[in-house]
Coordinates of C-alpha atoms in Angstrom, one line a residue:
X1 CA 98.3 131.3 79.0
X2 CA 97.2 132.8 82.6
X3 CA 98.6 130.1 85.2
X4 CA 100.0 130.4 88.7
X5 CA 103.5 128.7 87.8
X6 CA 105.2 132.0 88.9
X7 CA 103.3 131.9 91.9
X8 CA 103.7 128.5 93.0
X9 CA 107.9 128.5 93.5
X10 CA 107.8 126.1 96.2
X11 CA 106.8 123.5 94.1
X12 CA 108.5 123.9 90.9
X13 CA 111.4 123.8 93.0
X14 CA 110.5 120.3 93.4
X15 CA 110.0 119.6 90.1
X16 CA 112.7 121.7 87.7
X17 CA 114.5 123.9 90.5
X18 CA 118.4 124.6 89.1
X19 CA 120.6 122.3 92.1
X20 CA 123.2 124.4 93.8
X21 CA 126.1 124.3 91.3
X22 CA 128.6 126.3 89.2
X23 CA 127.4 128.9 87.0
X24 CA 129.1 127.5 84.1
X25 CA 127.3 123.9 84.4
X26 CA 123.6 125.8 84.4
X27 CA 123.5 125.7 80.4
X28 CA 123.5 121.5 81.1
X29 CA 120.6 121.9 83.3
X30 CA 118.2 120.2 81.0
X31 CA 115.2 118.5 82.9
X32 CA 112.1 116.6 81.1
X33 CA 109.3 118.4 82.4
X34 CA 105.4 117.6 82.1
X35 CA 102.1 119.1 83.8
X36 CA 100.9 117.6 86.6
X37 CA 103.7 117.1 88.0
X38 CA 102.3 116.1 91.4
X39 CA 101.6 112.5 89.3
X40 CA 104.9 111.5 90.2
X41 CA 105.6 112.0 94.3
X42 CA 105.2 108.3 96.0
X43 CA 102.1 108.5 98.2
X44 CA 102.9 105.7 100.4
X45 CA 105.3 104.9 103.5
X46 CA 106.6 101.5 102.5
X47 CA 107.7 102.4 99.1
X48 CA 108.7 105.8 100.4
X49 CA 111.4 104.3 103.1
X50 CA 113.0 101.9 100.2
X51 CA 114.0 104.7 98.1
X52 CA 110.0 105.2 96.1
X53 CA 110.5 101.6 94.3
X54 CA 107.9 99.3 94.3
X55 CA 107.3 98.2 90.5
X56 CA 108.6 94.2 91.9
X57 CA 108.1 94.6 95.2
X58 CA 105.9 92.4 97.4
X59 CA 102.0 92.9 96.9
X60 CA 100.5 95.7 99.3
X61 CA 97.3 97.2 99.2
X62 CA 99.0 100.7 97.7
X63 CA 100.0 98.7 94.7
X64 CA 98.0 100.8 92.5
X65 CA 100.3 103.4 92.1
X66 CA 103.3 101.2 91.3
X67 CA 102.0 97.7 89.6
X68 CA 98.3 96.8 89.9
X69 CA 99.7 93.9 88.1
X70 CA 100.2 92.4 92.0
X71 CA 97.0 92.4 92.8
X72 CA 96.3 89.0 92.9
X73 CA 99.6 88.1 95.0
X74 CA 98.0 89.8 97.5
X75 CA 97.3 87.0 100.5
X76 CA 94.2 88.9 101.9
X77 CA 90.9 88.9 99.9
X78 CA 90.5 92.8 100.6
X79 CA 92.3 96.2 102.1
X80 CA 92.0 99.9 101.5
X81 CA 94.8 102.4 103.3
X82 CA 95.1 105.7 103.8
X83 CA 98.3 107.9 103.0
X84 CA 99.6 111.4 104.0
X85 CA 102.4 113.5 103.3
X86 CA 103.4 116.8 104.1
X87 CA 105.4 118.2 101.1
X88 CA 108.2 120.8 101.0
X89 CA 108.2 121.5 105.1
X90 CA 111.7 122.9 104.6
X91 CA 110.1 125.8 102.1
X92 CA 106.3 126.3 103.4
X93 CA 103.7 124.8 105.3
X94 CA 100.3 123.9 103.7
X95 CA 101.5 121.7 100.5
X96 CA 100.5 118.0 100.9
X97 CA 99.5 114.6 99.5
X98 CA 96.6 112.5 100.6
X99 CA 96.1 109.1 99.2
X100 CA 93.4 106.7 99.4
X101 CA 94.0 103.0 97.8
X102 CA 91.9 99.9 98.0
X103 CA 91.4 97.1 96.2
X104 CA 89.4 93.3 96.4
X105 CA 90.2 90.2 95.1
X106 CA 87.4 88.8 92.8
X107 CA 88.0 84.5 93.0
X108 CA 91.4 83.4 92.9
X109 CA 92.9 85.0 90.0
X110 CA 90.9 88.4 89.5
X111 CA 91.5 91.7 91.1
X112 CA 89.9 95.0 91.0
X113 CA 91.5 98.1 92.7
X114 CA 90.7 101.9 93.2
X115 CA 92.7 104.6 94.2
X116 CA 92.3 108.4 95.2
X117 CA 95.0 111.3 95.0
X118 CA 94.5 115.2 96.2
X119 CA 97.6 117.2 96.2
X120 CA 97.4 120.4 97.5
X121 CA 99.3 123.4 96.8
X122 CA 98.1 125.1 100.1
X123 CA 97.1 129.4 100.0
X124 CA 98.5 131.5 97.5
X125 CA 98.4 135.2 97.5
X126 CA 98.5 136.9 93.9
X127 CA 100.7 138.5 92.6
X128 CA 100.8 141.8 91.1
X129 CA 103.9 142.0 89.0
X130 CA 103.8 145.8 88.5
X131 CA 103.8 146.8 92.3
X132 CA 105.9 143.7 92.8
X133 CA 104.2 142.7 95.8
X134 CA 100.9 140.5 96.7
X135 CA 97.7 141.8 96.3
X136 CA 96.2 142.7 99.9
X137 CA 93.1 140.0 100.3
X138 CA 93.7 137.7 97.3
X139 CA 94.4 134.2 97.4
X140 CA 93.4 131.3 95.5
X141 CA 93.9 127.2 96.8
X142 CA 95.1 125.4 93.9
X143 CA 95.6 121.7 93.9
X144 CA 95.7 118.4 91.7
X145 CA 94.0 115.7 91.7
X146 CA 92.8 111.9 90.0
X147 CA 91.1 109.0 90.8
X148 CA 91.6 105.8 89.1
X149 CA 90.5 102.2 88.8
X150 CA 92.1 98.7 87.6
X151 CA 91.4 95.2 86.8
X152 CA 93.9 92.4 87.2
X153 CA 94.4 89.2 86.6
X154 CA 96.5 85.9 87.3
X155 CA 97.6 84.1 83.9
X156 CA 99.0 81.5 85.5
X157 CA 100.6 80.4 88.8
X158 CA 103.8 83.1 88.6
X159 CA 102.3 85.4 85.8
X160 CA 99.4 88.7 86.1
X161 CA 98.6 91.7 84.0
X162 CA 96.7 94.6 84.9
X163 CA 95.0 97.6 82.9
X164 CA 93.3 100.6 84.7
X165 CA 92.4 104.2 83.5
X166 CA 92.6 107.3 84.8
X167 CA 90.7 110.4 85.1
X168 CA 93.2 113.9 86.4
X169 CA 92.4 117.2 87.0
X170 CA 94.5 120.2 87.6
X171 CA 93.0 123.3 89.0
X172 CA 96.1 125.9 89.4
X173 CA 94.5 128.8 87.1
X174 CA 94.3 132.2 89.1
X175 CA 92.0 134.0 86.6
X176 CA 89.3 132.1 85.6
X177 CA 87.8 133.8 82.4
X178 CA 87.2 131.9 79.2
X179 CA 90.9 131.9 78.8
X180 CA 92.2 130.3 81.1
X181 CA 90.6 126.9 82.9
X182 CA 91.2 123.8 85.2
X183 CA 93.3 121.6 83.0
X184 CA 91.6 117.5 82.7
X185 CA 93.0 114.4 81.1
X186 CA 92.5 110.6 80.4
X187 CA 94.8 108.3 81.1
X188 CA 96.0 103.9 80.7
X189 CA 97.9 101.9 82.8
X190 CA 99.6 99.1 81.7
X191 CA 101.3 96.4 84.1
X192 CA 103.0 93.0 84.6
X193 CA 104.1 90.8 87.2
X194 CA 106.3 88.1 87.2
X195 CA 106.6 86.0 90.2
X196 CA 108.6 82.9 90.8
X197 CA 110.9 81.1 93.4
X198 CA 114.3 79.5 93.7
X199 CA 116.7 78.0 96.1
X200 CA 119.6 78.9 97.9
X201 CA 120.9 76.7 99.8
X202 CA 118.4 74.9 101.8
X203 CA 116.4 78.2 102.0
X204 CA 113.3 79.0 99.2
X205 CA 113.5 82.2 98.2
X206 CA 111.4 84.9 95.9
X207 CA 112.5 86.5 93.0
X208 CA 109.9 89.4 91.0
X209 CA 110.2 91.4 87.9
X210 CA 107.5 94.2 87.4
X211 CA 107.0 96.4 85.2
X212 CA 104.3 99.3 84.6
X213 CA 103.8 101.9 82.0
X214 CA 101.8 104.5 83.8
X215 CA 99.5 107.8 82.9
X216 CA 99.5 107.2 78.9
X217 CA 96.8 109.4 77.4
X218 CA 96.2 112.8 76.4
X219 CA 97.8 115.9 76.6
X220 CA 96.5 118.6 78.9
X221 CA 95.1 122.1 78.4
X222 CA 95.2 125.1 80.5
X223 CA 93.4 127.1 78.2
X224 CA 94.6 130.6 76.6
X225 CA 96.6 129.7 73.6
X226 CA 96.9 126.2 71.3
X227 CA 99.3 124.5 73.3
X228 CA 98.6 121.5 75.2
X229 CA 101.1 119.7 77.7
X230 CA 102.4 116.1 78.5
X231 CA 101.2 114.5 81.2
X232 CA 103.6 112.1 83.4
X233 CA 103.7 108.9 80.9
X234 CA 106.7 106.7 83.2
X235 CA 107.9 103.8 82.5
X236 CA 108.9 101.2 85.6
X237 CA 111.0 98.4 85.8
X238 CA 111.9 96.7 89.1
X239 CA 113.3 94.0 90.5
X240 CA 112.8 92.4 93.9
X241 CA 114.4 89.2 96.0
X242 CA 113.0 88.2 99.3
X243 CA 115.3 85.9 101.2
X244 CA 114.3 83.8 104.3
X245 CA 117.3 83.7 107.1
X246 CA 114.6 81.5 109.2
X247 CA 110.7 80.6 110.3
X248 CA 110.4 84.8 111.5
X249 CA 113.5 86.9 109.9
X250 CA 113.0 87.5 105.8
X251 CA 115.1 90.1 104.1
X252 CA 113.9 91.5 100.4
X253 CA 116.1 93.6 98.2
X254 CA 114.8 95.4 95.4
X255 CA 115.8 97.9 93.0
X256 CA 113.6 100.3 90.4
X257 CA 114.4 102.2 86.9
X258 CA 112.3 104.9 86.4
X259 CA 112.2 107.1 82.8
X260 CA 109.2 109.9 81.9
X261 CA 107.9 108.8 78.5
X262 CA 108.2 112.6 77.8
X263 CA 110.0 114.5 74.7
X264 CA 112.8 116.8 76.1
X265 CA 111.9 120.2 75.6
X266 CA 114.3 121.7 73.2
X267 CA 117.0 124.0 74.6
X268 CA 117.8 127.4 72.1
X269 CA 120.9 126.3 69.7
X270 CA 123.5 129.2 70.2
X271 CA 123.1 130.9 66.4
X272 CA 119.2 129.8 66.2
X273 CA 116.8 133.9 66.0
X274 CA 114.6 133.6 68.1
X275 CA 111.2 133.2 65.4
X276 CA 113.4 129.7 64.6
X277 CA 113.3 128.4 67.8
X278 CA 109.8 129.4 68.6
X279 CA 109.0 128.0 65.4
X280 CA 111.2 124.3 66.3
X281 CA 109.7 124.5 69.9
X282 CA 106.1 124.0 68.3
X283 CA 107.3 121.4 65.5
X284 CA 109.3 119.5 67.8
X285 CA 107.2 119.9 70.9
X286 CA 104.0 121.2 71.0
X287 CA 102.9 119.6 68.0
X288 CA 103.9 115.9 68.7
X289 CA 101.1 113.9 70.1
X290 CA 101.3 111.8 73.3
X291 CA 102.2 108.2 71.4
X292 CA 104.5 109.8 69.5
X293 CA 106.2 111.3 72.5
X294 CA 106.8 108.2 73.9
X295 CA 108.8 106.6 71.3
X296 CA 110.5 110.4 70.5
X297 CA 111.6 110.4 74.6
X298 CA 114.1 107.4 74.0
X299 CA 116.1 109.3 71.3
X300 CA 115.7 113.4 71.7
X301 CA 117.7 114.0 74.2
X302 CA 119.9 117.2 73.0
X303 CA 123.9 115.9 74.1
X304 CA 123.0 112.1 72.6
X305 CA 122.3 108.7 74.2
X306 CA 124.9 109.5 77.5
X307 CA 122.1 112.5 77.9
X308 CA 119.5 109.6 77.3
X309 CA 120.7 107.5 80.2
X310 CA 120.8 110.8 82.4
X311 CA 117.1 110.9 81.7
X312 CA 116.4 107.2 84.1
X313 CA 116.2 107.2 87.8
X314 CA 117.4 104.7 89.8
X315 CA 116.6 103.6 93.5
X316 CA 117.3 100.6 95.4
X317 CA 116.1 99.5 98.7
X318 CA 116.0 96.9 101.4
X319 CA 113.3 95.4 103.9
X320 CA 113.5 93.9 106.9
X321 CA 110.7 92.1 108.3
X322 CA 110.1 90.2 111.7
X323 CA 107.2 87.7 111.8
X324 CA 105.7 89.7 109.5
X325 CA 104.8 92.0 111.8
X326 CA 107.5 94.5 112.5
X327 CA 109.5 95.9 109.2
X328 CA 112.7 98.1 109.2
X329 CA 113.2 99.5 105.3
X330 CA 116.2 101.4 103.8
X331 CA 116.7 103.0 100.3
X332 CA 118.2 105.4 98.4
X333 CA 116.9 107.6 94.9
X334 CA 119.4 109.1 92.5
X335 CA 118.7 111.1 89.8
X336 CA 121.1 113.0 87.5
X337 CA 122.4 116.6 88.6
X338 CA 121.9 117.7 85.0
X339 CA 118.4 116.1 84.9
X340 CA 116.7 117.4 88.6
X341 CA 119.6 116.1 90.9
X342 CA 117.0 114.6 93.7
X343 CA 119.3 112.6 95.0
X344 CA 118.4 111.4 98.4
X345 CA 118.8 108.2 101.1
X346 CA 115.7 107.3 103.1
X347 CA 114.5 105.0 106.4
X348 CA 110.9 103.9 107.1
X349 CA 109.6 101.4 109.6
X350 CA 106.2 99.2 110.0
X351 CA 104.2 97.9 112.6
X352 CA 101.3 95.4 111.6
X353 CA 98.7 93.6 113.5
X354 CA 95.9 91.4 112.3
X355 CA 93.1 94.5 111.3
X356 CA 95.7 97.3 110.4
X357 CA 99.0 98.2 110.0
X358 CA 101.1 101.9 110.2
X359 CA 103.9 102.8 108.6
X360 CA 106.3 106.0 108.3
X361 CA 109.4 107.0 106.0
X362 CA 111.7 110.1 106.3
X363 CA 114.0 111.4 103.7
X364 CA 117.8 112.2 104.2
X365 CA 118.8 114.2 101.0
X366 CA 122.4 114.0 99.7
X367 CA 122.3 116.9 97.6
X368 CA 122.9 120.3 98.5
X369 CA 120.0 122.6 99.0
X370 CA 117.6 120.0 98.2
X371 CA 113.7 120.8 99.4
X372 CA 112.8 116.8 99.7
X373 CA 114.9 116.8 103.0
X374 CA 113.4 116.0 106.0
X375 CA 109.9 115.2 104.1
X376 CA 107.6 112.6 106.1
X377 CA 105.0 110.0 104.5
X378 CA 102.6 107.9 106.8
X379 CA 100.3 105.3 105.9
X380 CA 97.4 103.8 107.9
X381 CA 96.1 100.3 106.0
X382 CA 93.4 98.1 107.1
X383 CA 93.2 94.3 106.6
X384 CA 89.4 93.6 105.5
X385 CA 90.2 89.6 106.5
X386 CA 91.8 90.5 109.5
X387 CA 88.3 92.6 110.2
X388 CA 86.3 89.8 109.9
X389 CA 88.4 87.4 111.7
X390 CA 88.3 90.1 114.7
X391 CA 84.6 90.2 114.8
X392 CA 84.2 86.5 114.5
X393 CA 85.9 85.8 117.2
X394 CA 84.1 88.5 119.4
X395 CA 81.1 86.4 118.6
X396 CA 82.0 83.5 119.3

């Protein structure tokens, strides 16, 4: 199968890279791994500076990517934002993420949402492998992208549920011939939102439990043998409370679970030839279909169900907002050493006004040698109500 995985080491460093350890602890190393793996990296600033969680968290108009579900929560009728970030800047240069996300409220209880994604993996020379440099003049400009769309709706006064599909394509072949071509895939959401309110004290506060199953569909084909990959299928639980101090201070704490509906790839048993391996990689593997991956990832896991719970991230994450106009967030991601040890805090702040609001996150990594350090994320979002309000008072 001709692909540019051993040209593109900057982002599979992201993705599977071995963390700085001990030589002895490298045979644990045992990460799930999909295609596409671009799927997964949070595209916007708010979720981004409170650790990437935002399956419970307040309704924004980048919901799309982590619970459509909200959708109807939102308090404006319509918005649509704009995303950016510049990925891996401690490795190279010209990999990013754009994002474009809008959605409109149909009535009271209906919702319908879009959203665009282009990741770009920048220039990359060729390589020739026998003179074990690049090839003078040849470069290619692979990248990643889907676009989606999803239909909510309220159930009742604290309940909604969302579907939306999804269309992705993967263009990181370097030879196209009839054996090798841009891989494409189809995709479901599935989402929920729960949102209700409680007291403490003599202050009303908001609790939220969300949850979305994301990017289930079919596998994807590079072309060049029989074997077709998994794509990203996550499942997302979060958990959100927003607490009122007073008329202008509110405080909301949420936390996220995150787990690739993915079979592990099998690892070589010590006395297993190497024909029996190859043979249980495409029983166990290759030859399981996407629905039947998702209920093999909860029980596959090589070292048992401690390896199993390895296999979920967690983050948690705080926001702190003034008059709903300026927001200070916090977070932090952990994942397991033995399972792609992207362990990292982050900070993110918010400025909105009536029209549009801006919003940036940086990442602080707390692992060694980790390529996510340092990486930025901005967002530009535009209130469509706030719009009209701003022109009808220019007329007036």
């Amino acid at each position: 199968m001709k692909r540019i995985f051993s040209y593109l080491l900057p982002f599979l460093v992201w993705a599977v890279a071995i963390p700085a350890a001990a030589q002895d602890k490298e045979n644990m190393f045992n990460p799930v791994t999909t295609s596409v793996t671009s799927m997964a990296i949070a595209p916007d600033a708010r979720a981004g500076g409170m650790g990437d969680i935002g399956a419970a968290t307040e309704a924004d108009v980048n919901s799309q990517y982590w619970n459509p579900a909200k959708y109807p929560f939102c308090v404006s009728r319509a918005g649509v934002a704009l995303s950016y970030t510049p990925w891996l800047r401690k490795l190279v240069s010209d990999i990013n993420l754009a994002h474009m996300a809008a959605y409109y409220r149909i009535g009271d209880y209906n919702a319908i949402s879009a959203s665009l994604r282009y990741f770009s993996l920048g220039e990359v020379s060729l390589w020739d492998n026998d003179a074990g440099s690049a090839i003078e003049g040849m470069t290619i400009k692979p990248y990643e992208l889907s676009v989606d769309a999803a239909y909510s709706r309220m159930l009742s006064d604290y309940f909604s549920m969302a579907v939306g599909m999804r269309f992705i394509y993967s263009d990181i072949t370097y030879d196209y011939t009839a054996e090798s071509t841009a891989g494409k895939a189809f995709a479901a959401d599935i989402a929920l939102y729960y949102n209700n309110y409680f007291m403490l004290g003599n202050r009303e506060c908001q609790w939220a439990l969300g949850l979305n199953i994301s990017n289930i569909g079919s596998k994807i084909s590079y072309g060049g043998d029989d074997n077709s990959e998994f794509i990203p299928t996550n499942l997302r639980l979060g958990l959100n409370f927003t607490i009122p101090f007073d008329e202008y201070n509110r405080l909301s704490i949420a936390a996220d679970a995150n787990k690739l509906l993915v079979p592990t790839y099998p690892k070589k048993e010590a006395d297993e030839s190497d024909n029996d391996y190859t043979d249980r990689v495409q029983r166990e593997y290759y030859d399981v279909s996407p629905i039947a991956g998702i209920f093999k990832s909860f029980h596959d896991a090589p070292n048992g169900f401690k390896e199993e719970l390895e296999e979920i991230q967690w983050s948690v994450g705080a926001e702190y907002s003034y008059n709903d106009r300026f927001f200070v967030r916090v977070g932090y991601h952990d994942e397991a050493a033995n399972k792609g040890n992207r362990k990292y805090i982050t900070a993110g702040a918010g400025f909105k006004m009536s029209v549009f609001s801006i919003d940036a996150a940086y990442v602080f990594s707390t692992a060694q040698s980790n390529p996510l350090d340092q990486t930025m994320r901005f967002t530009l979002a535009f209130d469509i109500d706030g719009i009209k309000d701003l022109f009808g008072r220019r007329r007036r």
